[in-house]
Amino acid sequence: MSQNAFTGGVDPGGLWTKNDVRILICYVLASVDAPLTEEDLCGVIQGRALANYFETADALAALSQLGHVEKGPAGYTVTATGRQVAQDLDSGLPLAVRDKALESALTLLALGRAKREHRVEVTEDGSGCRVTCHLSGGEGLELMSLTLYVPDKRQARMVKERFYQEPNLLYQRVLATLTGDDTGE
């Protein structure tokens, strides 16, 4: 297949045809089975240097026009025909590309869920910032709240971002330390 996609910013092993980019979008949406915004999809694909931003945006518009994806209030979802495209043609995409895109999409969804379920408050005082991480157990139950002091906003932002990446890990480690069960299980 000849290269017909703009490949600036695409790593070796990335996608070189417009059709492959369309198939990858259908594959990602069918695999995660959750709505993703255009920004999310472009971030998933471009962030891993699998395709160029412009090609991804053009592919998404073309898929929407063809009826393979639909845009709803929460983002794009794959239609039955788009799901069929993914099922029939995804094996033509390199496995590494499929794996990277899916991993990135699932990480993005997990981060979104963590931000909906848990919260972080940053309060500045005269000499630094207090960061309070609230870990929710669902249904209004707060499992844990941890406040720490950091010297500046940059470190507060780092703590906040890291907490959202793996909020349950903080709870597991604190609980293991306080109960003396340091086996990691």
CSV table of C-alpha atoms in Angstrom, one decimal:
chain,number,residue,atom,x,y,z
A,1,MET,CA,0.0,0.0,0.0
A,2,SER,CA,1.4,3.4,-0.9
A,3,GLN,CA,2.0,6.1,1.6
A,4,ASN,CA,-0.7,8.7,1.4
A,5,ALA,CA,-0.8,10.2,4.9
A,6,PHE,CA,1.1,13.2,6.1
A,7,THR,CA,3.7,11.6,8.3
A,8,GLY,CA,5.3,14.5,10.2
A,9,GLY,CA,5.7,13.5,13.8
A,10,VAL,CA,5.0,9.8,13.2
A,11,ASP,CA,7.6,7.4,14.5
A,12,PRO,CA,8.9,4.5,12.4
A,13,GLY,CA,6.3,1.7,12.6
A,14,GLY,CA,3.5,4.3,12.8
A,15,LEU,CA,0.7,4.5,10.3
A,16,TRP,CA,1.4,5.7,6.8
A,17,THR,CA,-2.0,5.6,5.1
A,18,LYS,CA,-5.2,7.5,5.7
A,19,ASN,CA,-7.2,4.2,5.7
A,20,ASP,CA,-5.0,2.7,8.4
A,21,VAL,CA,-5.6,5.8,10.6
A,22,ARG,CA,-9.4,5.3,10.1
A,23,ILE,CA,-9.2,1.6,11.0
A,24,LEU,CA,-7.2,2.5,14.1
A,25,ILE,CA,-9.8,5.0,15.3
A,26,CYS,CA,-12.6,2.4,14.8
A,27,TYR,CA,-10.4,-0.2,16.6
A,28,VAL,CA,-9.8,2.1,19.6
A,29,LEU,CA,-13.4,3.1,20.0
A,30,ALA,CA,-14.7,-0.5,19.6
A,31,SER,CA,-12.1,-1.8,22.1
A,32,VAL,CA,-12.6,0.7,24.9
A,33,ASP,CA,-16.4,0.8,24.3
A,34,ALA,CA,-16.6,4.3,25.8
A,35,PRO,CA,-17.0,7.7,24.3
A,36,LEU,CA,-13.8,9.6,23.6
A,37,THR,CA,-13.6,13.3,22.5
A,38,GLU,CA,-11.7,14.4,19.4
A,39,GLU,CA,-9.0,15.8,21.7
A,40,ASP,CA,-8.8,12.4,23.5
A,41,LEU,CA,-8.5,10.4,20.3
A,42,CYS,CA,-5.9,12.8,18.8
A,43,GLY,CA,-4.0,12.6,22.1
A,44,VAL,CA,-4.1,8.8,22.2
A,45,ILE,CA,-2.9,8.5,18.6
A,46,GLN,CA,-0.6,11.5,18.3
A,47,GLY,CA,0.8,11.1,21.8
A,48,ARG,CA,2.3,7.8,20.9
A,49,ALA,CA,3.4,9.1,17.5
A,50,LEU,CA,1.3,6.6,15.7
A,51,ALA,CA,-0.2,9.1,13.3
A,52,ASN,CA,-0.1,12.8,12.7
A,53,TYR,CA,-2.7,15.1,14.4
A,54,PHE,CA,-4.1,16.4,11.1
A,55,GLU,CA,-4.5,12.9,9.7
A,56,THR,CA,-6.2,11.8,12.8
A,57,ALA,CA,-8.6,14.7,12.8
A,58,ASP,CA,-9.3,14.2,9.1
A,59,ALA,CA,-9.9,10.5,9.6
A,60,LEU,CA,-12.3,11.2,12.4
A,61,ALA,CA,-14.3,13.6,10.3
A,62,ALA,CA,-14.4,11.1,7.4
A,63,LEU,CA,-15.5,8.3,9.7
A,64,SER,CA,-18.3,10.5,11.0
A,65,GLN,CA,-19.4,11.4,7.5
A,66,LEU,CA,-19.4,7.7,6.5
A,67,GLY,CA,-21.5,6.8,9.6
A,68,HIS,CA,-18.7,4.7,11.2
A,69,VAL,CA,-18.6,6.9,14.3
A,70,GLU,CA,-21.1,9.2,15.9
A,71,LYS,CA,-20.5,12.3,18.0
A,72,GLY,CA,-22.5,12.5,21.2
A,73,PRO,CA,-22.4,14.8,24.2
A,74,ALA,CA,-19.6,12.8,25.8
A,75,GLY,CA,-17.6,12.3,22.6
A,76,TYR,CA,-17.3,9.9,19.7
A,77,THR,CA,-18.6,6.3,19.8
A,78,VAL,CA,-18.3,3.6,17.2
A,79,THR,CA,-21.4,2.6,15.3
A,80,ALA,CA,-22.2,-1.0,14.2
A,81,THR,CA,-20.6,-0.5,10.8
A,82,GLY,CA,-17.5,1.0,12.4
A,83,ARG,CA,-17.3,-1.9,14.8
A,84,GLN,CA,-17.5,-4.2,11.8
A,85,VAL,CA,-14.7,-2.3,10.1
A,86,ALA,CA,-12.5,-2.7,13.2
A,87,GLN,CA,-13.3,-6.4,13.4
A,88,ASP,CA,-12.7,-7.1,9.8
A,89,LEU,CA,-9.6,-4.9,9.2
A,90,ASP,CA,-7.7,-4.4,12.4
A,91,SER,CA,-5.5,-7.4,11.8
A,92,GLY,CA,-3.9,-5.4,9.0
A,93,LEU,CA,-2.6,-2.9,11.5
A,94,PRO,CA,0.7,-3.7,13.2
A,95,LEU,CA,0.1,-5.3,16.6
A,96,ALA,CA,2.5,-2.8,18.3
A,97,VAL,CA,0.3,0.1,17.0
A,98,ARG,CA,-2.9,-1.5,18.2
A,99,ASP,CA,-1.4,-2.3,21.6
A,100,LYS,CA,0.1,1.2,22.1
A,101,ALA,CA,-3.2,2.9,21.1
A,102,LEU,CA,-5.3,0.7,23.3
A,103,GLU,CA,-3.0,1.1,26.3
A,104,SER,CA,-3.0,4.9,25.9
A,105,ALA,CA,-6.8,5.0,25.6
A,106,LEU,CA,-7.3,2.8,28.6
A,107,THR,CA,-4.9,4.9,30.6
A,108,LEU,CA,-6.8,8.1,29.6
A,109,LEU,CA,-10.1,6.5,30.6
A,110,ALA,CA,-8.7,5.4,34.0
A,111,LEU,CA,-7.4,8.9,34.6
A,112,GLY,CA,-10.8,10.4,33.8
A,113,ARG,CA,-12.5,8.0,36.2
A,114,ALA,CA,-10.0,8.8,38.9
A,115,LYS,CA,-10.7,12.5,38.5
A,116,ARG,CA,-14.4,12.0,38.7
A,117,GLU,CA,-14.2,9.7,41.8
A,118,HIS,CA,-11.4,11.3,43.8
A,119,ARG,CA,-10.4,14.9,44.4
A,120,VAL,CA,-7.3,16.9,45.2
A,121,GLU,CA,-7.3,20.3,46.9
A,122,VAL,CA,-4.3,22.6,46.7
A,123,THR,CA,-4.2,25.6,49.1
A,124,GLU,CA,-1.4,28.1,49.0
A,125,ASP,CA,-0.2,29.8,52.1
A,126,GLY,CA,2.7,32.3,52.4
A,127,SER,CA,5.5,29.8,52.2
A,128,GLY,CA,4.2,26.9,50.1
A,129,CYS,CA,1.2,24.7,49.4
A,130,ARG,CA,-0.9,22.2,51.2
A,131,VAL,CA,-2.1,19.4,49.0
A,132,THR,CA,-5.0,17.3,50.3
A,133,CYS,CA,-5.8,14.1,48.4
A,134,HIS,CA,-9.3,12.6,49.0
A,135,LEU,CA,-9.7,9.0,48.2
A,136,SER,CA,-13.4,8.0,47.6
A,137,GLY,CA,-14.9,4.6,48.4
A,138,GLY,CA,-18.0,5.5,46.3
A,139,GLU,CA,-21.5,6.5,47.4
A,140,GLY,CA,-20.2,9.4,49.5
A,141,LEU,CA,-17.7,7.3,51.5
A,142,GLU,CA,-14.3,8.9,51.9
A,143,LEU,CA,-11.7,6.1,52.5
A,144,MET,CA,-8.9,8.4,53.2
A,145,SER,CA,-7.8,11.9,53.2
A,146,LEU,CA,-4.1,12.8,53.2
A,147,THR,CA,-2.7,16.3,53.6
A,148,LEU,CA,0.9,17.1,52.9
A,149,TYR,CA,3.0,20.3,52.6
A,150,VAL,CA,5.1,21.1,49.6
A,151,PRO,CA,7.2,24.1,49.1
A,152,ASP,CA,5.8,25.4,45.7
A,153,LYS,CA,3.0,25.2,43.2
A,154,ARG,CA,5.1,23.1,40.8
A,155,GLN,CA,5.5,20.3,43.3
A,156,ALA,CA,1.8,20.6,44.3
A,157,ARG,CA,0.9,20.1,40.7
A,158,MET,CA,3.2,17.0,40.5
A,159,VAL,CA,1.6,15.5,43.6
A,160,LYS,CA,-1.8,16.1,42.2
A,161,GLU,CA,-1.0,14.5,38.8
A,162,ARG,CA,0.7,11.5,40.4
A,163,PHE,CA,-2.2,10.9,42.8
A,164,TYR,CA,-4.7,10.8,39.9
A,165,GLN,CA,-2.5,8.3,38.0
A,166,GLU,CA,-2.8,5.7,40.8
A,167,PRO,CA,-5.0,6.8,43.6
A,168,ASN,CA,-5.6,3.3,45.0
A,169,LEU,CA,-1.9,2.7,45.2
A,170,LEU,CA,-1.6,5.4,47.9
A,171,TYR,CA,-4.3,3.8,49.9
A,172,GLN,CA,-2.8,0.3,49.6
A,173,ARG,CA,0.6,1.5,50.7
A,174,VAL,CA,-0.6,3.6,53.6
A,175,LEU,CA,-2.7,0.7,54.8
A,176,ALA,CA,0.1,-1.8,54.4
A,177,THR,CA,2.5,0.5,56.3
A,178,LEU,CA,0.0,1.1,59.1
A,179,THR,CA,-1.0,-2.5,59.5
A,180,GLY,CA,2.5,-3.8,59.3
A,181,ASP,CA,1.7,-5.8,56.2
A,182,ASP,CA,4.6,-4.7,54.0
A,183,THR,CA,4.4,-7.8,51.8
A,184,GLY,CA,2.8,-5.7,49.0
A,185,GLU,CA,-0.3,-7.9,48.8
